[in-house]
Coordinates of C-alpha atoms and ligand atoms in Angstrom, one line a residue:
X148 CA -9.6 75.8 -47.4
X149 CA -12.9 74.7 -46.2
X150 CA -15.0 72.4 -48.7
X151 CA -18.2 72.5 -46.5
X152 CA -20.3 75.4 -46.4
X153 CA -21.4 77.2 -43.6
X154 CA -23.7 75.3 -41.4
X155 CA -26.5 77.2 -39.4
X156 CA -27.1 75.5 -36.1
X157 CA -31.0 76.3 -35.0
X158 CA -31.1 74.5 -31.5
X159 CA -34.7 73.8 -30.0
X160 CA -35.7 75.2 -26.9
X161 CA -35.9 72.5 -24.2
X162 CA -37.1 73.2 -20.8
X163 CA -35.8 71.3 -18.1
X164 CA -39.4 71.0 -16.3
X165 CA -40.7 68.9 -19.1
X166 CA -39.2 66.1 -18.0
X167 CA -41.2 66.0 -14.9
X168 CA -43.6 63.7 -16.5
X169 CA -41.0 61.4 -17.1
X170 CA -38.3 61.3 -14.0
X171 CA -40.3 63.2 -11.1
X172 CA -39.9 66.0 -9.3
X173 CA -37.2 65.1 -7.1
X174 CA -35.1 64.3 -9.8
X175 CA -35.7 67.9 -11.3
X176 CA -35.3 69.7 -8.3
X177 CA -31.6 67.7 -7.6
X178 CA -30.8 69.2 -10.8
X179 CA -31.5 72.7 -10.1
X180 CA -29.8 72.6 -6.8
X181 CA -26.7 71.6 -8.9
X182 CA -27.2 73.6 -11.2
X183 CA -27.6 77.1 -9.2
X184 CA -24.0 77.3 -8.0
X185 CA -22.9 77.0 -11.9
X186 CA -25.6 80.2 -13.0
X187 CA -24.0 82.4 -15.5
X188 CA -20.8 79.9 -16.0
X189 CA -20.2 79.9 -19.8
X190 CA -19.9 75.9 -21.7
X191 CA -18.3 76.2 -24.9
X192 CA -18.7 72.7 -26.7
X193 CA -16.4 71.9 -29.6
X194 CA -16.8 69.1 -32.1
X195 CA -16.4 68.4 -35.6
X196 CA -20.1 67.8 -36.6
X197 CA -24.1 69.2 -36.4
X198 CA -25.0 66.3 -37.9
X199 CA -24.7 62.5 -37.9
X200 CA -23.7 60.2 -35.1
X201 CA -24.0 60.3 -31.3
X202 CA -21.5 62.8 -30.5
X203 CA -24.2 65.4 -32.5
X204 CA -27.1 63.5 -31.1
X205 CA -26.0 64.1 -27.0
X206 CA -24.8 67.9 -27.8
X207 CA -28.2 69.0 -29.6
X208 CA -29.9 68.5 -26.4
X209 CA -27.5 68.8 -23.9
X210 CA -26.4 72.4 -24.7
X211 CA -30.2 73.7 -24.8
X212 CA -30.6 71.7 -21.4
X213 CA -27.6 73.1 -19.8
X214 CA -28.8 77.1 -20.7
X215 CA -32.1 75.9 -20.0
X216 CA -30.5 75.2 -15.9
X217 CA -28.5 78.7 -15.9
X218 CA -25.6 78.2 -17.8
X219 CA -24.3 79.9 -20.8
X220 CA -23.7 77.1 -23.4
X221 CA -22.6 77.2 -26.6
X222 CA -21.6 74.7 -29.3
X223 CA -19.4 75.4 -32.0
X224 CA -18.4 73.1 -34.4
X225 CA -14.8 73.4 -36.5
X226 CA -14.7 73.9 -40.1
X227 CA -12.0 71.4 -41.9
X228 CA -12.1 69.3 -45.4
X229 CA -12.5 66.2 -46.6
X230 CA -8.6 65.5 -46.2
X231 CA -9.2 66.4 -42.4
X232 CA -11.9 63.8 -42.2
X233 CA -9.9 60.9 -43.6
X234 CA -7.1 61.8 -41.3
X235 CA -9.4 62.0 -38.2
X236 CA -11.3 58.9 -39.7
X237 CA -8.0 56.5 -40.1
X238 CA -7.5 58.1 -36.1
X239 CA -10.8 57.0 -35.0
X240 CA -10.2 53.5 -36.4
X241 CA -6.5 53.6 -35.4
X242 CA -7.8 54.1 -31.8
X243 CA -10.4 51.7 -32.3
X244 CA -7.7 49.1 -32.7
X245 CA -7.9 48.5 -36.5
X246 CA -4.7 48.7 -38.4
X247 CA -4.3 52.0 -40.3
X248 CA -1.2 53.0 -42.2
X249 CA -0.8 56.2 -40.7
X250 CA 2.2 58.6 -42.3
X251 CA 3.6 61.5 -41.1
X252 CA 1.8 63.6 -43.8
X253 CA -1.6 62.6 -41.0
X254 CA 0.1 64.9 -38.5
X255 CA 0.5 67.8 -40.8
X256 CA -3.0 68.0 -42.0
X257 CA -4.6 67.6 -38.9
X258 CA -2.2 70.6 -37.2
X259 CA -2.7 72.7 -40.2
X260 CA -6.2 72.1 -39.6
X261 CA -6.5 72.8 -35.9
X262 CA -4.2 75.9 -36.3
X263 CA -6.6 76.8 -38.8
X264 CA -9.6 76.8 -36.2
X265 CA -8.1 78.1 -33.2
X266 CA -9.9 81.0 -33.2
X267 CA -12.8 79.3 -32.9
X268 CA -12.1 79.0 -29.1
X269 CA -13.9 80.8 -26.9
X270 CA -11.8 83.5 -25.1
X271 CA -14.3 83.8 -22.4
X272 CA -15.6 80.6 -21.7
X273 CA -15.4 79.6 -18.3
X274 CA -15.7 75.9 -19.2
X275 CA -13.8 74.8 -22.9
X276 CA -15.0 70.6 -23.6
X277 CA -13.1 69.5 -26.4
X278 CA -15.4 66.2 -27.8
X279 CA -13.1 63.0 -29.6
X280 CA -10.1 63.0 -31.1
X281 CA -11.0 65.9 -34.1
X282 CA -11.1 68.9 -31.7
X283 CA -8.5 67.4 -28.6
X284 CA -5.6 69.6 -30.5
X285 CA -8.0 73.3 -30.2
X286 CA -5.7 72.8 -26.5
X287 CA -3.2 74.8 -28.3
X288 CA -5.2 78.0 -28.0
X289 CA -5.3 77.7 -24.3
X290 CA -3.6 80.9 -22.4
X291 CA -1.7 79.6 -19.4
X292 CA -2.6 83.4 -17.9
X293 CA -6.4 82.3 -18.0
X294 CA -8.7 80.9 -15.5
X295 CA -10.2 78.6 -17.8
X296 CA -10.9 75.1 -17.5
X297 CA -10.3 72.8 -20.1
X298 CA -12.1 69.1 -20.4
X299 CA -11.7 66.2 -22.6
X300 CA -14.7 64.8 -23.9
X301 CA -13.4 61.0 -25.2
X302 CA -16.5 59.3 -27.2
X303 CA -14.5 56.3 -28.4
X304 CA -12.9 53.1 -26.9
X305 CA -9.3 53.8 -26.5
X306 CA -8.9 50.1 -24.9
X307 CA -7.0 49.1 -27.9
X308 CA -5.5 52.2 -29.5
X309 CA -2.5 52.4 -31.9
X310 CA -0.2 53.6 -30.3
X311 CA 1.2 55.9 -32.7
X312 CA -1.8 57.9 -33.0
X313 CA -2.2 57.8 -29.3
X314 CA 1.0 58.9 -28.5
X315 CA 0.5 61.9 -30.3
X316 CA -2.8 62.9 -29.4
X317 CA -2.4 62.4 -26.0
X318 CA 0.4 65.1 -25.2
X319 CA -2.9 67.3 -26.1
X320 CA -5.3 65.3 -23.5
X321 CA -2.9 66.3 -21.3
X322 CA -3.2 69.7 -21.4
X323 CA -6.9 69.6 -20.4
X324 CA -7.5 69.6 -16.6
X325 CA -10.0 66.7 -17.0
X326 CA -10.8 63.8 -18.9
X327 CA -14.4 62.8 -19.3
X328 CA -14.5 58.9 -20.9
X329 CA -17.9 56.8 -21.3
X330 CA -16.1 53.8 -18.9
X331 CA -13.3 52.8 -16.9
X332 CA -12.7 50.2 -19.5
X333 CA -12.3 52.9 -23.0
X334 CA -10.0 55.4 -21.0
X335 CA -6.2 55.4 -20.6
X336 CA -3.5 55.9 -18.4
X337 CA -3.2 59.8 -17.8
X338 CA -1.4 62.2 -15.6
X339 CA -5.0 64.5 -15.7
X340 CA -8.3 63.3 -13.8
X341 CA -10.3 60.9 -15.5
X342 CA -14.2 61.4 -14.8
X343 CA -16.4 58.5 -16.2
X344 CA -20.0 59.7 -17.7
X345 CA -22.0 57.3 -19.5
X346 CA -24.1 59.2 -22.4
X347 CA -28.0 59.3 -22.3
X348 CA -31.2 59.7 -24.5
X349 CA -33.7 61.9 -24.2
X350 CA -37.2 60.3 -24.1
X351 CA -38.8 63.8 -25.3
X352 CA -37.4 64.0 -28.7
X353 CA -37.9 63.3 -32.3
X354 CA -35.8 60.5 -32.2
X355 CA -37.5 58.6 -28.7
X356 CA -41.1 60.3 -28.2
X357 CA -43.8 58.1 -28.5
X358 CA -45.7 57.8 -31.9
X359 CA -49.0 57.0 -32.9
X360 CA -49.3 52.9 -34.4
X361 CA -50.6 54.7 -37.7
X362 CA -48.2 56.3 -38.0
X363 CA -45.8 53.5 -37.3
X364 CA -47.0 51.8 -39.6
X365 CA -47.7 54.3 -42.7
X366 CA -43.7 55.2 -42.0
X367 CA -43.1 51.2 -42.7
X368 CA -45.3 50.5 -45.2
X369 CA -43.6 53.1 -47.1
X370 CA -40.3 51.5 -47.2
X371 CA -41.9 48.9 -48.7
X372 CA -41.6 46.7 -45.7
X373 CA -44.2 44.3 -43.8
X374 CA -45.1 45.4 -40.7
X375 CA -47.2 42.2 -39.9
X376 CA -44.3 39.9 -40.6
X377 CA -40.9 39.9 -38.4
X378 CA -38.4 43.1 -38.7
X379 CA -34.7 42.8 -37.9
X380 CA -33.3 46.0 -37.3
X381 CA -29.5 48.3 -37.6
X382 CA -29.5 51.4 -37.5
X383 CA -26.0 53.1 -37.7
X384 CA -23.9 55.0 -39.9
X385 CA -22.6 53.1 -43.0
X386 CA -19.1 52.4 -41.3
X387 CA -17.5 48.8 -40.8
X388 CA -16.5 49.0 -37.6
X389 CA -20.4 49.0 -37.3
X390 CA -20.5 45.2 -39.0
X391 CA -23.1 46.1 -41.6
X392 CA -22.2 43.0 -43.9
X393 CA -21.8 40.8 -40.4
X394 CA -25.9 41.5 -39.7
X395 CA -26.7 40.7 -43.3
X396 CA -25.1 37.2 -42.4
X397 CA -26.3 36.2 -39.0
X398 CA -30.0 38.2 -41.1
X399 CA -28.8 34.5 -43.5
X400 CA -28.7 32.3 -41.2
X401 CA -31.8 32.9 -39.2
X402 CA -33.9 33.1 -42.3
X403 CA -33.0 29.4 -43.0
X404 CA -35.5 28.7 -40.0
X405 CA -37.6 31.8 -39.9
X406 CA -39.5 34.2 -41.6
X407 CA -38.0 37.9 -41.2
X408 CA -37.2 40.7 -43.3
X409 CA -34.0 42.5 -42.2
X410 CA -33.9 46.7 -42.2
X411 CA -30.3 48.2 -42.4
X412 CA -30.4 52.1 -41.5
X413 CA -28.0 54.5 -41.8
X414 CA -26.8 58.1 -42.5
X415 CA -23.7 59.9 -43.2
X416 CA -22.2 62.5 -41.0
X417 CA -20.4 65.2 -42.1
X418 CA -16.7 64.4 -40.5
X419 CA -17.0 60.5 -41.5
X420 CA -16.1 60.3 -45.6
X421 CA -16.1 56.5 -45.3
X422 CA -19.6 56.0 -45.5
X423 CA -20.5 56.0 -49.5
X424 CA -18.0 52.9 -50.1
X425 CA -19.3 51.1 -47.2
X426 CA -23.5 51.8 -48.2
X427 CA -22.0 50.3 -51.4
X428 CA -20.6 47.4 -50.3
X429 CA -23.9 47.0 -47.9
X430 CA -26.3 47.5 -51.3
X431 CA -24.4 45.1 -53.0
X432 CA -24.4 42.2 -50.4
X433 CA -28.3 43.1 -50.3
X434 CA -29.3 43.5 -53.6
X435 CA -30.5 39.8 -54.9
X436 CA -33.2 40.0 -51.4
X437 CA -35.9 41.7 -51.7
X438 CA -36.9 41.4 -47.8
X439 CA -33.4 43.3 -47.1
X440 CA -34.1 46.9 -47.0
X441 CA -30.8 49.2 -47.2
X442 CA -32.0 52.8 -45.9
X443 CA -29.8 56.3 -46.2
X444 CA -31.8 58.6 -45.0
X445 CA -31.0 62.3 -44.3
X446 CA -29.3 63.2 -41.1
X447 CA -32.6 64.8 -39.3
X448 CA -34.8 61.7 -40.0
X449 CA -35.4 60.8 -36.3
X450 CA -38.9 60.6 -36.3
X451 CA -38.7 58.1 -39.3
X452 CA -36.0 56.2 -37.1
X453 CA -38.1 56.2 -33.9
X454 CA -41.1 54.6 -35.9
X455 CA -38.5 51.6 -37.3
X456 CA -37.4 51.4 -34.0
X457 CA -41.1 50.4 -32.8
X458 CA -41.9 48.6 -35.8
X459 CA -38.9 46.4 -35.2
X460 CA -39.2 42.6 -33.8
X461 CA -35.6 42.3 -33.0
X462 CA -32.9 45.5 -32.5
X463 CA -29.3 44.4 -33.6
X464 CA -26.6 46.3 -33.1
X465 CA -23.4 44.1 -34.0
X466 CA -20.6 46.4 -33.8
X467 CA -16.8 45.1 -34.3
X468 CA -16.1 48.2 -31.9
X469 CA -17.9 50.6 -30.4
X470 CA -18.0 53.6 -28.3
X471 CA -21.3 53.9 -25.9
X472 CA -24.1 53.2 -28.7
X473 CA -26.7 55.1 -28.1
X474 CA -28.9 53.4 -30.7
X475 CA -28.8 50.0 -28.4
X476 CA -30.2 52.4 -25.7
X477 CA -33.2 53.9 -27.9
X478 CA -33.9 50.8 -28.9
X479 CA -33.9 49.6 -25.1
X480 CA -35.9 52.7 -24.3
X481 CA -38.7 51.5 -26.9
X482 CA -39.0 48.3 -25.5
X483 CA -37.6 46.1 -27.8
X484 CA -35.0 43.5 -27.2
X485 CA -31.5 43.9 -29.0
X486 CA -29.3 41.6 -29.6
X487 CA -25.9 43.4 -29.4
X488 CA -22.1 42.9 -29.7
X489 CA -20.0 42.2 -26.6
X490 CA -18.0 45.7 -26.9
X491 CA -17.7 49.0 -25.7
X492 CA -20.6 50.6 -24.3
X493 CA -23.3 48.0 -25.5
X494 CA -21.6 45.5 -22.8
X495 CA -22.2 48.7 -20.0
X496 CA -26.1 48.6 -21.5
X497 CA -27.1 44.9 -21.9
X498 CA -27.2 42.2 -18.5
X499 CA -27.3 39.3 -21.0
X500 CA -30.1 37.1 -20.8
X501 CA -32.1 39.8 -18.8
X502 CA -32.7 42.9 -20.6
X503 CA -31.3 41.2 -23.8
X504 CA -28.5 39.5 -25.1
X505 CA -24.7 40.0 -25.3
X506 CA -23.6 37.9 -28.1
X507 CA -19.8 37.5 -29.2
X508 CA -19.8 35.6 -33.2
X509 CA -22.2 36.2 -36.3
X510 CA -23.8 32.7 -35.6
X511 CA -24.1 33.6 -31.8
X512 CA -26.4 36.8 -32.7
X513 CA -28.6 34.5 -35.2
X514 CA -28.9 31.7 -32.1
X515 CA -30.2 35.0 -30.0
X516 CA -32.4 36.1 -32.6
X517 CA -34.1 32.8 -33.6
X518 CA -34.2 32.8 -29.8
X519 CA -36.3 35.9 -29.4
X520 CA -38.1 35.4 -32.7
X521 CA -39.6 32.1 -31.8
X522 CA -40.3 33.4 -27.8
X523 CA -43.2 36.4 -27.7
X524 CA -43.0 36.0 -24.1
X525 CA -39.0 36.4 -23.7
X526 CA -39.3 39.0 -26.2
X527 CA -42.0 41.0 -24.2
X528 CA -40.1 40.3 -20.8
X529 CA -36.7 41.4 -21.8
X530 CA -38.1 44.5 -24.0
X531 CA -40.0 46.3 -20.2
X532 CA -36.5 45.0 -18.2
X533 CA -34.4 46.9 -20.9
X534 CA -37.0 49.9 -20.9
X535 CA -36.5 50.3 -17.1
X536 CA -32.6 49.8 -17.2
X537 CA -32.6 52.7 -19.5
X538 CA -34.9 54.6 -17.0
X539 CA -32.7 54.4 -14.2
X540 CA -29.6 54.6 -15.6
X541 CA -29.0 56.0 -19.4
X542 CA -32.0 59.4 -19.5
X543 CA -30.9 63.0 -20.5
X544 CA -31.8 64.0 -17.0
X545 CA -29.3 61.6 -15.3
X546 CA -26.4 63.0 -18.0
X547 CA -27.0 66.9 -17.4
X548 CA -26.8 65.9 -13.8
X549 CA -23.4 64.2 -13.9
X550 CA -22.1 66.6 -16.0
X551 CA -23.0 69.2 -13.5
X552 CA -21.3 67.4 -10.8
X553 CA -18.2 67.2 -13.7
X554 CA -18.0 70.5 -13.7
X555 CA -18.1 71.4 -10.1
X556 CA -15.6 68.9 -9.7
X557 CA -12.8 70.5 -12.4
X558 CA -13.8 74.0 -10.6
X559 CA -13.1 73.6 -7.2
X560 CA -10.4 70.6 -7.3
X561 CA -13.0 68.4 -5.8
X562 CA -11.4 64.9 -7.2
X563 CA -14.0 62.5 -8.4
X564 CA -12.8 58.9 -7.8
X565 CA -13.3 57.5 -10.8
X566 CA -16.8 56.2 -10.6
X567 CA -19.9 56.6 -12.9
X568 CA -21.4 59.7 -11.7
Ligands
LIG75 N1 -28.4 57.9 -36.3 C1 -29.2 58.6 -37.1 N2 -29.3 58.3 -38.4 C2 -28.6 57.3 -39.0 C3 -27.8 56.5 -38.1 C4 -27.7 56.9 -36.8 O1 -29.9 59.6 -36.6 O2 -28.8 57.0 -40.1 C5 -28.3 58.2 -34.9 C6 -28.7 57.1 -34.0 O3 -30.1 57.1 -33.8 C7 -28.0 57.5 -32.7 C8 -26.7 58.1 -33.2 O4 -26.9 58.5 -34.6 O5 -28.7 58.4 -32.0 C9 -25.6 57.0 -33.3 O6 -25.0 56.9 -32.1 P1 -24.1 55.7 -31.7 O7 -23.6 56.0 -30.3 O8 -24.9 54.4 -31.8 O9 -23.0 55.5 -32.8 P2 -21.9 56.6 -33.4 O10 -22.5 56.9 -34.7 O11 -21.7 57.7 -32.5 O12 -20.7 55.7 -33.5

């Protein structure tokens, strides 16, 4: 059955005591406390990707962090077709609140294909996290006999979910002890624990390091873009819900007052088969303007995508829905000031008119970049509040230490109130 071949997963080594530089001491040493009760507990993480999107992005530094503390983590990801992926991909926009026509023949392929992978499960894991909607239904390989604990890992806003596909998925939720959602506002109604963890970046990697100007600007220049004139920048995966063809509007309406060139980014992941047609659709709307640059680029190009994230003016990130979006928070954490959506996670990451700007139509995103565009000193001033709002709140640090806490909790029966932790 499987189309895709056999990926190798080659994590990098991270040590925990790196990120003394960057948080302190104290920090690292509340981790370790936390951590040293958990030694020797075995994590098995189950997605449906390596690659591609934020779910990929958190794991390929949280399970390296997590054995780096004591635990035993692992990450395994299922092995499913294309078929697989359009069923989990009219889910995800089902649950995002778009209309899908969703027929019974769904629900067949996605049990065939989670029967299919339930011996991927770890028999001995202490800990089994189950991340989205793709692996919720690996539940079914759970022995009642077991002492295992069983979490939910929900990346996506289920505010407005069909509920058909709700309905269905859920009788699997509920067969995890806990549910972990990004905010109060994304999660449901359930008869199991709901713990709220908003998702992080980690200022030591590819994707968030710092990087020399040259280099900066070589990366730019290479693309065939201006570094001296203004840069609007997207990045996100070719996907509609991500609004590609709304940015290369409100991109039209500022450019009727001021100079800018706009920079679309974007990558495909493995268990999303939407994204040629959209990066189509996106080319096409671009193609008669030469300052519009449409980027698909490999899914390990985070160095490349840290340097646009420096070189850019303005970050936009105008998402019809969205889940936590961790690209607003790199951008954040580089400075710059976005201009984002009012939904999901990016409301959770932007005070509006502080650290940047909340905007709610195409034409209010253009006001809020002409705004920014025409204002060095707002710019400046809203890029160091959103670098220290990501400091306190949204760092790698902060998430292994809540999810420690997450797992103490589902161990000992400790019921977390459901607050951010
Ligand atoms: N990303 C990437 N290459 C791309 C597009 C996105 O590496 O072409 C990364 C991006 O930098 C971010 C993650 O994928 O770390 C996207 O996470 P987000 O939460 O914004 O959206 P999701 O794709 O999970 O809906």
């Amino acid at each position: 059955m499987p189309e895709r071949k056999d990926e190798r997963l080659s994590l990098p080594s991270v040590r925990l005591s790196a990120y003394e530089s960057v948080v302190g001491e104290a920090e690292i040493e509340q981790i370790r406390m936390l951590a040293a009760p958990m030694a020797g507990a075995t994590i098995q993480h189950l997605n449906s990707t390596y690659a591609g999107g934020g779910v990929a992005e958190l794991l390929s530094r949280l399970v390296p962090l997590m054995n780096d503390v004591g635990l035993d983590a692992r990450w395994d990801v299922i092995r499913a077709d294309r078929r697989f992926f359009e069923v989990t991909k009219d889910f995800h926009n089902a649950l995002h609140g778009a209309y899908e026509e969703i027929v019974p023949e769904h629900y067949k392929t996605y049990l065939e294909t989670t029967r299919k992978n339930l011996e991927l499960v770890s028999r001995d894991a202490d800990f089994v996290v189950t991340h989205d909607p793709q692996t919720v239904g690996l539940v079914e390989a759970r022995e009642p006999a077991r002492t295992q604990y069983w979490l939910w890992r929900c990346h996506i806003d289920l505010a407005e979910a069909d509920p058909r596909v709700w309905g269905f998925l859920r009788s699997y939720v509920e067969r995890h002890d806990a549910s972990i959602f990004h905010l109060a506002e994304s999660g449901k109604d359930l008869l199991i624990p709901q713990i709220l963890l908003t998702p992080a970046i980690d200022p030591l990697d590819e994707k968030n390091r710092e990087l020399p100007q040259e280099e900066i600007e070589r990366i730019v220049t290479g693309f065939g873009i201006d570094p001296t004139r203004p840069i609007l920048l997207q990045v996100s995966r070719f996907d509609r819900l991500k609004d590609p063809l709304g940015v290369i509007a409100a991109y039209r309406m500022v450019r009727k007052w001021q100079d800018c060139q706009l920079v679309l980014v974007g990558g495909s992941a493995a268990d999303d088969p939407e994204g040629e047609e959209v990066l189509a659709e996106v080319r096409e709307a671009a193609a008669s303007d030469p300052d519009v640059h449409v980027l698909a680029l490999p899914p390990d190009s985070h160095r490349t995508i840290n340097a646009l994230q420096r070189a850019a003016t303005v970050v936009v990130q105008k998402s019809i829905r969205e889940g936590f979006g961790l690209t607003v928070t790199e951008a954040m954490w580089k400075g710059k000031p976005v201009v984002g959506a009012s939904v999901g996670g990016i409301r959770r990451q932007i005070l509006s008119g502080i650290n940047g700007y909340l905007a709610h139509t195409t034409a209010g995103v253009a006001f809020r970049i002409r705004e920014i565009l025409s204002n060095k000193g707002l710019a400046e001033r809203l890029g160091r509040a959103a670098r220290t709002y990501v400091f306190e709140n949204f760092l790698i640090t902060r998430y292994l230490k809540s999810w420690l806490l997450a797992l103490h909790s589902v161990r000992t029966g400790v019921r977390i109130s459901p607050t951010y932790i």
